Tab-separated table of C-alpha atoms in Angstrom:
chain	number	residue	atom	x	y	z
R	45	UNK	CA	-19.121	65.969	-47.171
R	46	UNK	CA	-19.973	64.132	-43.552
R	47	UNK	CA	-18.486	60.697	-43.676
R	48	UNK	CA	-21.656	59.263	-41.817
R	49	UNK	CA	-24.018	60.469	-44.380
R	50	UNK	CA	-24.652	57.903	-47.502
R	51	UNK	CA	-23.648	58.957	-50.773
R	52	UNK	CA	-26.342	58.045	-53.254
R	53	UNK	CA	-24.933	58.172	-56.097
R	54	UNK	CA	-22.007	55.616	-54.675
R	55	UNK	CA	-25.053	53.291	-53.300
R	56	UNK	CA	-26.277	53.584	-56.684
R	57	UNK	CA	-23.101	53.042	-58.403
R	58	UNK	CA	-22.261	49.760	-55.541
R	59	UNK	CA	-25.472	48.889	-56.818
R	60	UNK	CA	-25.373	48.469	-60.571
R	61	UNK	CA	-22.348	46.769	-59.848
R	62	UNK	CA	-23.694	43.848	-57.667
R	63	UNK	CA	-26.611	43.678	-60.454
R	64	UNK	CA	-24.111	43.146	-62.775
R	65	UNK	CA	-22.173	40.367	-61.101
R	66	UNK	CA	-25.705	38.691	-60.349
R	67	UNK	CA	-26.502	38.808	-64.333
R	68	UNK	CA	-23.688	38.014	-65.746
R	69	UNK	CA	-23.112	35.000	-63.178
R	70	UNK	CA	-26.247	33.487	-64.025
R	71	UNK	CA	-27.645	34.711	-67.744
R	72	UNK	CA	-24.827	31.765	-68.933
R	73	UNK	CA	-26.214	28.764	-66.627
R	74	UNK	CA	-28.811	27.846	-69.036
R	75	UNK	CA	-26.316	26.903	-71.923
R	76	UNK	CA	-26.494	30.242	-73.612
R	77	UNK	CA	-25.226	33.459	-73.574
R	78	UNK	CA	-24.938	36.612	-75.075
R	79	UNK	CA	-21.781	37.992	-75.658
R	80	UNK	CA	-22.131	41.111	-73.774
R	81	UNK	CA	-22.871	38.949	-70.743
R	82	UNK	CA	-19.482	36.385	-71.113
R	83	UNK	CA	-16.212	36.972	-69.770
R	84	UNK	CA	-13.296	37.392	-72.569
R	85	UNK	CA	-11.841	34.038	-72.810
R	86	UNK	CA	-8.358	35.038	-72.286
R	87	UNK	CA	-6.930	38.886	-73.939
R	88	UNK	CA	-9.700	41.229	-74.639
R	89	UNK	CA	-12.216	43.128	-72.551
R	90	UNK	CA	-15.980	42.765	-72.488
R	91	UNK	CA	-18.664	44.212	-70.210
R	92	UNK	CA	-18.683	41.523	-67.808
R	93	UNK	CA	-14.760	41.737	-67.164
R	94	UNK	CA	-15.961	45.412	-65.399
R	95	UNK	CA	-18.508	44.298	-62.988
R	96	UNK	CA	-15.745	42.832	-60.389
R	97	UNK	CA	-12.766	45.573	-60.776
R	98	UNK	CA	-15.389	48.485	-60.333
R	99	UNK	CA	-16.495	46.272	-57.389
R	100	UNK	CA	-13.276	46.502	-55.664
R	101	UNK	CA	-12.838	50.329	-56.211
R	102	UNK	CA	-15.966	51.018	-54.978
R	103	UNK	CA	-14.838	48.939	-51.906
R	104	UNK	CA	-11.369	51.289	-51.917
R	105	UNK	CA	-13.965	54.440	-51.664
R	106	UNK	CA	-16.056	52.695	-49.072
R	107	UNK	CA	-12.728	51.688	-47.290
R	108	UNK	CA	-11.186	55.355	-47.331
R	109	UNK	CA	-15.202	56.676	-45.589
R	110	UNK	CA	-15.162	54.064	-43.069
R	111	UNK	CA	-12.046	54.837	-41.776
R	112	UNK	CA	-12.703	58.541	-41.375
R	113	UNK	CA	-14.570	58.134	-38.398
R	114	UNK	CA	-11.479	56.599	-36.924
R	115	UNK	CA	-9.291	59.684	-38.541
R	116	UNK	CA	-7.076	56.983	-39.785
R	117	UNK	CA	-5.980	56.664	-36.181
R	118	UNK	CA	-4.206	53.083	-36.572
R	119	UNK	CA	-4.644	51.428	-32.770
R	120	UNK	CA	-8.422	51.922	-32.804
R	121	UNK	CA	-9.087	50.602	-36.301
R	122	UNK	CA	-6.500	48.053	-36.452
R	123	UNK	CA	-8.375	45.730	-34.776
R	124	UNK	CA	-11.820	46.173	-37.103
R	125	UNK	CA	-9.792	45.926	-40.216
R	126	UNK	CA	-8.267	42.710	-39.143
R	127	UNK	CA	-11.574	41.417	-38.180
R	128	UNK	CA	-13.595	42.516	-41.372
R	129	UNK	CA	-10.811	41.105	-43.439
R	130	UNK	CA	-10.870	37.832	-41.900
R	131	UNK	CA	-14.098	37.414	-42.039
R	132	UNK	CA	-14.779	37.955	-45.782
R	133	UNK	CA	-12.134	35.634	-46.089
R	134	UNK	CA	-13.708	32.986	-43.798
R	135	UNK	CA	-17.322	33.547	-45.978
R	136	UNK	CA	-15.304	33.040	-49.332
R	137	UNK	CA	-13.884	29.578	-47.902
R	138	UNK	CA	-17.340	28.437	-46.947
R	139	UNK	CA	-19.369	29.564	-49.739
R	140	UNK	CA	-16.337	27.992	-51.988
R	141	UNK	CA	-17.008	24.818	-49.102
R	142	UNK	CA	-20.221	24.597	-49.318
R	143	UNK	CA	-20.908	24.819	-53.389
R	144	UNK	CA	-17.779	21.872	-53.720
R	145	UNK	CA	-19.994	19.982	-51.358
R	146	UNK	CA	-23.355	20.012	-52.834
R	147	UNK	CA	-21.810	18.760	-56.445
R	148	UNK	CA	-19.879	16.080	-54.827
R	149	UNK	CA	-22.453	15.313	-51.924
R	150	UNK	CA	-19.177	14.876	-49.527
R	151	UNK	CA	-19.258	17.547	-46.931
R	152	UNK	CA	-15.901	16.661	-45.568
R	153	UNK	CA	-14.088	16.502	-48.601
R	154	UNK	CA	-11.250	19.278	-48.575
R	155	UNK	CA	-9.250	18.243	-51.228
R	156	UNK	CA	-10.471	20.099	-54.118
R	157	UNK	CA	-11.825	23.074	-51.696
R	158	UNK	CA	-10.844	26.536	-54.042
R	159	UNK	CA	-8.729	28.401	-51.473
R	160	UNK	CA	-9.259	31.879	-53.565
R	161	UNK	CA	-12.569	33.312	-54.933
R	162	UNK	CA	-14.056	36.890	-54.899
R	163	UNK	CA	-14.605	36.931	-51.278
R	164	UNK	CA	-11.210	36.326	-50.090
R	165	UNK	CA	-10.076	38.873	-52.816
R	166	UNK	CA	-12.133	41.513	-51.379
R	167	UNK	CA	-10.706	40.284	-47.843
R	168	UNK	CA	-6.943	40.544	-48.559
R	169	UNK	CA	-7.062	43.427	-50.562
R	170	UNK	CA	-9.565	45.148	-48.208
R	171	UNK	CA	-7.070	44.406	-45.383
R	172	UNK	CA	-4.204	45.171	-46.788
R	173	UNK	CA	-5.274	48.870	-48.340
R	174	UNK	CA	-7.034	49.944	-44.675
R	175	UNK	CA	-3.770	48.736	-42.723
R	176	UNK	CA	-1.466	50.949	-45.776
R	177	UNK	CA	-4.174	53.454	-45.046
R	178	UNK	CA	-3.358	53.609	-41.340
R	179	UNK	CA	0.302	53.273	-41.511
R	180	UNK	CA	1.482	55.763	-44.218
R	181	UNK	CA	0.835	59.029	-45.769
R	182	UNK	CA	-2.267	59.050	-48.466
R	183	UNK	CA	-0.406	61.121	-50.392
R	184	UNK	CA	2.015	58.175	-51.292
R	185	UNK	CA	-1.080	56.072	-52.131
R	186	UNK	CA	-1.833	56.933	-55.658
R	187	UNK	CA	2.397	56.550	-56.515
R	188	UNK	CA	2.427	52.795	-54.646
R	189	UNK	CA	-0.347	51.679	-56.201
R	190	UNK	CA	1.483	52.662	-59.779
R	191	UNK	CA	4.498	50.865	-58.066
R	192	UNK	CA	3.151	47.793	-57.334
R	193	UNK	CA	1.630	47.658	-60.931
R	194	UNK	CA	5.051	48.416	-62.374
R	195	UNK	CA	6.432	45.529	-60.372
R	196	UNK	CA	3.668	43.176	-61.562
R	197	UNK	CA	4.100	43.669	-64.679
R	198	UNK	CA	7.541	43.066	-64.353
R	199	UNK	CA	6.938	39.497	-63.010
R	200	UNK	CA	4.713	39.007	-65.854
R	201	UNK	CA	7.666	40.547	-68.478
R	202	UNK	CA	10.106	37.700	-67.741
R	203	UNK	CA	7.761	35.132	-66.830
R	204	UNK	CA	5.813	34.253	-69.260
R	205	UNK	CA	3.218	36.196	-68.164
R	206	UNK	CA	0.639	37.153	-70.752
R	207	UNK	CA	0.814	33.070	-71.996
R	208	UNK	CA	-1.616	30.754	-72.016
R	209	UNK	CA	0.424	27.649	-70.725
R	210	UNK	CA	1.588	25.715	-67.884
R	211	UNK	CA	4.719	28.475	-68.122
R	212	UNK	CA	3.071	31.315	-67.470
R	213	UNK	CA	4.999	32.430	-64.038
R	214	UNK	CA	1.293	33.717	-62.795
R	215	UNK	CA	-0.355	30.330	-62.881
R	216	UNK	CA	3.149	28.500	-62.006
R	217	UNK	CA	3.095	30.645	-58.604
R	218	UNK	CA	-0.388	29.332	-57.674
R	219	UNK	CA	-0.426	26.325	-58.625
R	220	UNK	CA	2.723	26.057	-56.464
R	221	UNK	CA	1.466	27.744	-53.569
R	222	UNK	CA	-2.320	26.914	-53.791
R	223	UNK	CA	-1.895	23.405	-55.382
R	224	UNK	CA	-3.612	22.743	-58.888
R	225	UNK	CA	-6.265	20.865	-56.914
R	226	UNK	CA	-7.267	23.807	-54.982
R	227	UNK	CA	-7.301	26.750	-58.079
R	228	UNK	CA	-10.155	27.596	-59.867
R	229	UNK	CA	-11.602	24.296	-62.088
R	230	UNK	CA	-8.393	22.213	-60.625
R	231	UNK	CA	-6.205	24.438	-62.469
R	232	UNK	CA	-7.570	23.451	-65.871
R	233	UNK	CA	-7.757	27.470	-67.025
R	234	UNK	CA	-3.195	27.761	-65.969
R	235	UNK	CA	-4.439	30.658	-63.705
R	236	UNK	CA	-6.645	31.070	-61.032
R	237	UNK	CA	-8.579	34.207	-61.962
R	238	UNK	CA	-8.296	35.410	-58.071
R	239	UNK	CA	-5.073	34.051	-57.718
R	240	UNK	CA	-2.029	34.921	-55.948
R	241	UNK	CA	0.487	37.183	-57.633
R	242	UNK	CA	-2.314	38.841	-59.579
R	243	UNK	CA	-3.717	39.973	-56.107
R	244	UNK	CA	-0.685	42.843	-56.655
R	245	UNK	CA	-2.569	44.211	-59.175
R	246	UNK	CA	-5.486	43.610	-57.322
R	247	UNK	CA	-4.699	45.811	-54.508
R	248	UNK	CA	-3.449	48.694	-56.722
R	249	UNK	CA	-7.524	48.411	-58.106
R	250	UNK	CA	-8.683	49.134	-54.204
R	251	UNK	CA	-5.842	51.753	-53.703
R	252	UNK	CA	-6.956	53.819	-56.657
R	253	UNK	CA	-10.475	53.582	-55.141
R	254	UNK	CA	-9.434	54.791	-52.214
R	255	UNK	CA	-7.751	57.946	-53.342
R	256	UNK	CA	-10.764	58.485	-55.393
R	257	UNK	CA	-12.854	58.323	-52.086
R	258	UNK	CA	-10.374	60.855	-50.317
R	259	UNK	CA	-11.316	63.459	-53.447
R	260	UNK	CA	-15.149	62.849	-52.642
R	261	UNK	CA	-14.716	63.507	-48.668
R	262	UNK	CA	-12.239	66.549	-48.625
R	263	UNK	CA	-13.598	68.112	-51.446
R	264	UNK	CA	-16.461	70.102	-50.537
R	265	UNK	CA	-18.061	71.703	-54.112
R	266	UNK	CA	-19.295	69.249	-56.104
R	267	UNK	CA	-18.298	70.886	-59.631
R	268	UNK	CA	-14.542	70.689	-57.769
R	269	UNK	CA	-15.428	66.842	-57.100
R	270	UNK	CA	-16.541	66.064	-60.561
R	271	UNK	CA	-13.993	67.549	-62.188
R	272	UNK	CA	-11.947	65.569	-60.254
R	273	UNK	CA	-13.199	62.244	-60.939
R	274	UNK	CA	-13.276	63.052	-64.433
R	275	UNK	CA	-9.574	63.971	-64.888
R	276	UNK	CA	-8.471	60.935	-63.147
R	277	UNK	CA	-10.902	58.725	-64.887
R	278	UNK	CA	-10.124	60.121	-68.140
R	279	UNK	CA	-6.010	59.777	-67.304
R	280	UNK	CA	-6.460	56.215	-66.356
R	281	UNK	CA	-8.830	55.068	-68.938
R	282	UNK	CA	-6.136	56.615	-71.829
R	283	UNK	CA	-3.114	55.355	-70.162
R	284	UNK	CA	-5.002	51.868	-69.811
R	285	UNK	CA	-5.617	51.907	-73.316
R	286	UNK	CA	-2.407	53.112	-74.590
R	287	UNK	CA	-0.211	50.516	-72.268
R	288	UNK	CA	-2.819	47.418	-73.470
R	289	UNK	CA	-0.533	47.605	-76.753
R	290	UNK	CA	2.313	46.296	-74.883
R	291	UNK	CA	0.393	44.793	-72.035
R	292	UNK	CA	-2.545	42.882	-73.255
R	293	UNK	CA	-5.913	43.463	-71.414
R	294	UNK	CA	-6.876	40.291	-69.164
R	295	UNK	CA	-9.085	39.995	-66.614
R	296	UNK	CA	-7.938	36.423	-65.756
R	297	UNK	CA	-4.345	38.197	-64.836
R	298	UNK	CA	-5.521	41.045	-63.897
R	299	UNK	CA	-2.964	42.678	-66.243
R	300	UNK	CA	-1.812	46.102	-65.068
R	301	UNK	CA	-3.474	47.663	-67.991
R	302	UNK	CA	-7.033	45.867	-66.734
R	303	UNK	CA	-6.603	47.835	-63.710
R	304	UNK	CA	-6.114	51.219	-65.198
R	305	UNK	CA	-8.947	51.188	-67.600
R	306	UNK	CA	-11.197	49.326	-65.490
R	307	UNK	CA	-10.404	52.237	-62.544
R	308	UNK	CA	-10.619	54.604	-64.998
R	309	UNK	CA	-14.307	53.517	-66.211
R	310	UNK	CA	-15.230	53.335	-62.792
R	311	UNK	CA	-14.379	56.878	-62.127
R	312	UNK	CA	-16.091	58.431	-65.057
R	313	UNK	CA	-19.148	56.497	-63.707
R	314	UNK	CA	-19.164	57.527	-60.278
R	315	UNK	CA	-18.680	61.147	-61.884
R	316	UNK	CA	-21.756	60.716	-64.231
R	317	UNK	CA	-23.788	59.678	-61.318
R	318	UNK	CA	-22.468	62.340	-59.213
R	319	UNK	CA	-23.802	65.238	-61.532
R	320	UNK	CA	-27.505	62.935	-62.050
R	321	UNK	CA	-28.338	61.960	-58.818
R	322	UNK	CA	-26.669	64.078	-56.345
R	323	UNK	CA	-26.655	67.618	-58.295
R	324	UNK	CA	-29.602	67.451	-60.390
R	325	UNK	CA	-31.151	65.231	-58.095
R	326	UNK	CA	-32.841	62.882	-60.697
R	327	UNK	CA	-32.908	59.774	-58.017
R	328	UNK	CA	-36.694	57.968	-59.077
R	329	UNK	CA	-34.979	56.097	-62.609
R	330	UNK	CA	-31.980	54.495	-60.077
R	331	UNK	CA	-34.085	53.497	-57.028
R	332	UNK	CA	-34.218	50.332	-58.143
R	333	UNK	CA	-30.358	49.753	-57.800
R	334	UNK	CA	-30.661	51.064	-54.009
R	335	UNK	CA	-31.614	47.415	-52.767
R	336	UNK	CA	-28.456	45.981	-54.200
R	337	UNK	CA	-26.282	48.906	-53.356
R	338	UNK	CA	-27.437	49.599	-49.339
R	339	UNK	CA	-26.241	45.932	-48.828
R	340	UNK	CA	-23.871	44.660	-51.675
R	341	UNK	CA	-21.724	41.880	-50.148
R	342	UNK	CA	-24.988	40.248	-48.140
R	343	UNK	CA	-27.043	39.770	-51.472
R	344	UNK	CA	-23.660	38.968	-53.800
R	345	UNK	CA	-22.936	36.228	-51.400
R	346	UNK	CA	-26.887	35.261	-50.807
R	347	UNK	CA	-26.871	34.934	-54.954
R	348	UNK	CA	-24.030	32.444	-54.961
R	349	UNK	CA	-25.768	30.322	-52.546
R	350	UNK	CA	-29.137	30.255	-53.945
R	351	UNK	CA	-27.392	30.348	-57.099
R	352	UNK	CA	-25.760	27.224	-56.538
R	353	UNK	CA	-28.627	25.183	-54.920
R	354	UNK	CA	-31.081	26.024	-58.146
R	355	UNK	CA	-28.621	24.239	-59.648
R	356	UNK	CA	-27.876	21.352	-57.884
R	357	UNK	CA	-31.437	21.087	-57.823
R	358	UNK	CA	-31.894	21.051	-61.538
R	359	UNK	CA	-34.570	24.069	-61.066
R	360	UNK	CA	-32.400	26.417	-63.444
R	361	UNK	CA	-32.652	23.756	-66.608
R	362	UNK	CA	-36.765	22.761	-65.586
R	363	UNK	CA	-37.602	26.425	-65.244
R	364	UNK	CA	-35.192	27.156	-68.445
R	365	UNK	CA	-36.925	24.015	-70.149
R	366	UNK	CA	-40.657	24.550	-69.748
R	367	UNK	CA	-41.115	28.134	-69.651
R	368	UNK	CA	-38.830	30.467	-70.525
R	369	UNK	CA	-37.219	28.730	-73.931
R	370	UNK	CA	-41.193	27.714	-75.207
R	371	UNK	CA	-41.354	31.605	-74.838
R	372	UNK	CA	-38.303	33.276	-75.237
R	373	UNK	CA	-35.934	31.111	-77.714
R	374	UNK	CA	-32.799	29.907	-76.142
R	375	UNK	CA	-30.628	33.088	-75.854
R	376	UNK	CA	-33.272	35.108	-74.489
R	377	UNK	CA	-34.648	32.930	-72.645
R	378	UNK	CA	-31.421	31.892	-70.895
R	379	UNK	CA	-30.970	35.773	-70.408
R	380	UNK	CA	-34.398	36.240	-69.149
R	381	UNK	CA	-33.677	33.834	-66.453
R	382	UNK	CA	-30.655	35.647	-65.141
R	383	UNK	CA	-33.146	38.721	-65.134
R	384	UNK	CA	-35.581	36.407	-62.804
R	385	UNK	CA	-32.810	35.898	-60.849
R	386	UNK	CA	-31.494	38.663	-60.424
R	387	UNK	CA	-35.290	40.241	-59.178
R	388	UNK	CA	-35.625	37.114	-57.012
R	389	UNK	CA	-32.079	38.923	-54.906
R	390	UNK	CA	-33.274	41.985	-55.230
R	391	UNK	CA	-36.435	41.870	-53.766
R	392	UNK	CA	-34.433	40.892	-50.707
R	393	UNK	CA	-32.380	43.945	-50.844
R	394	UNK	CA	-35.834	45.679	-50.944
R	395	UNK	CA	-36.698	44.268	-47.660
R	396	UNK	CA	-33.644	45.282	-46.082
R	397	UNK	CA	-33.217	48.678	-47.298
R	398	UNK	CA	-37.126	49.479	-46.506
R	399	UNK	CA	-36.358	48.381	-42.794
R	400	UNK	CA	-33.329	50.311	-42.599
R	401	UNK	CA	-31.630	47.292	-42.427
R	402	UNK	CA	-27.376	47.566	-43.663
R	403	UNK	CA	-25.379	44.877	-42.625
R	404	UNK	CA	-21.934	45.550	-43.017
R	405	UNK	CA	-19.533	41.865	-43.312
């Protein structure tokens, strides 16, 4: 496969997943939602807790194409992957900046700023995958990435780490380094979700990804490519499963066992749509997805801005008030305004994908 040319079925794929971060970010606002649509509360896995982990293995594919124009060379890509890594950093801190500031009204106000969110997730683990990418042997990927999970769960073994409390070694570590004041709801939840020590875990997700996207580039038949995907996906989801029994699935640690079954979901996806879109070539039922997927991070980060000012401006609970509960009850209607929303961001990825528009953060 050419590097340069898109993938559809990985658009596609990129593109259900930003849908599905839109939804389930937004179907709750109203003050109800379906359980299909919440995040488990702490152990447990639901259908939102994939949205975000396929996210970042899609990113580890995207990372592993990007980089083959440079043929992993590391002096002329070092300097892009620093740059794109500190910039999705910088756009986490200032959409985290500027949603703290419209609640409180003070713009200057840093001392309950979140210093880690998705964006600056994507960042550091995007940075540090491309740089391991450019440094070391992919053939050692898919064994450090099992490594660093091994030592994770580890820290989490003798720590406290699958707790709820103040103890737990995963929330003690950011709220020392981060500062309870700057974690997710002032540290109120013990652990920030995109905190620091479960970013280990976290960058195991992208490497995984990123071997994945080295089987879709050198492999040249697509029956070869499928089969691929499928074996891996199918390893990872029953090893996922199997190790939950001793280490509990949680997205808000990012337990190891999260990461395998979440990769190997992810996988078996990207396989599925392989064989529909880009062997059978069935593409009209997905075209939809293609305006989130062309350019993912511009409308994920565009949603948590509008997002934010609809409700600041009290135009989620009027909207959710006068028209969509008189028609749609309160659970569907609070679901049917998520879908509004989440047509409202598409119909800018419309725009940009019909003008051949891809901005790349």
């Amino acid at each position: 496969m050419n590097p340069n040319k898109r993938l559809l079925s990985l658009d596609v794929l990129r593109g259900i997943t930003v849908a599905g971060m839109i939804l389930v970010n937004n179907t709750g606002k109203c003050g109800y939602n379906y359980a299909v649509f919440a995040h488990a509360k702490w152990d447990g896995f639901s259908p939102a807790d994939l949205v975000f982990p396929m996210f970042m293995f899609l990113m580890g594919i995207s990372t592993y194409i990007s980089l083959c124009k440079y043929n992993f060379q590391c002096r002329p890509a070092i300097a892009k992957i620093i740059k794109r890594s500190l910039l999705l950093i910088f756009i986490g801190l200032v959409m985290e900046w500027f949603i703290t500031s419209i609640d409180s009204g003070n713009y200057f106000d840093l001392s309950q700023l979140r210093l880690m969110g998705v964006m600056q997730r994507l960042g550091i683990c995007y940075g540090i995958t491309a740089l391991l990418a450019v440094t070391i042997p992919h053939k050692r990927f898919m064994p450090l990435a099992i490594i660093l999970l091994v030592v994770y769960f580890i820290f989490q073994l003798f720590g406290n780490g699958f707790e709820k409390s103040a103890d737990n070694i995963v929330g003690m570590i950011d709220s020392a380094i981060l500062g309870s004041n700057h974690m997710y709801l002032q540290g109120r939840q013990f652990v920030d979700p995109e905190g620091i020590l479960s970013t280990i875990p976290a960058v195991s997700q992208v490497m995984i990804g990123f071997v994945c996207g080295k089987i879709i580039i050198d492999i040249k038949d697509n029956d070869r490519r499928m089969l691929n995907l499928f074996l891996i996906g199918t390893t990872l989801l029953f090893v996922g499963y199997l190790l939950s029994y001793a280490c509990p699935l949680n997205k808000r640690l990012w337990s190891p066992s999260f990461v395998l079954l979440t990769c190997g979901i992810a996988a078996l996806s990207l396989a599925l749509l392989l064989y529909i879109i880009d062997v059978k070539q069935n593409k009209k039922w997905f075209s939809f997805f293609k305006a989130f997927g062309a350019n993912p991070l511009v409308i994920y980060v565009f949603s948590c801005i509008a997002g934010g000012l609809l409700v600041h401006w009290h135009i989620h609970t009027a909207v959710f008030s006068n028209l969509l509960n008189p028609l749609f009850g309160n659970y569907f209607g609070s679901f049917m305004y998520g879908v509004f929303f989440l047509l409202f961001n598409g119909l800018l990825g419309y725009v940009l994908l019909k003008r051949k528009i891809y901005i790349k953060l």
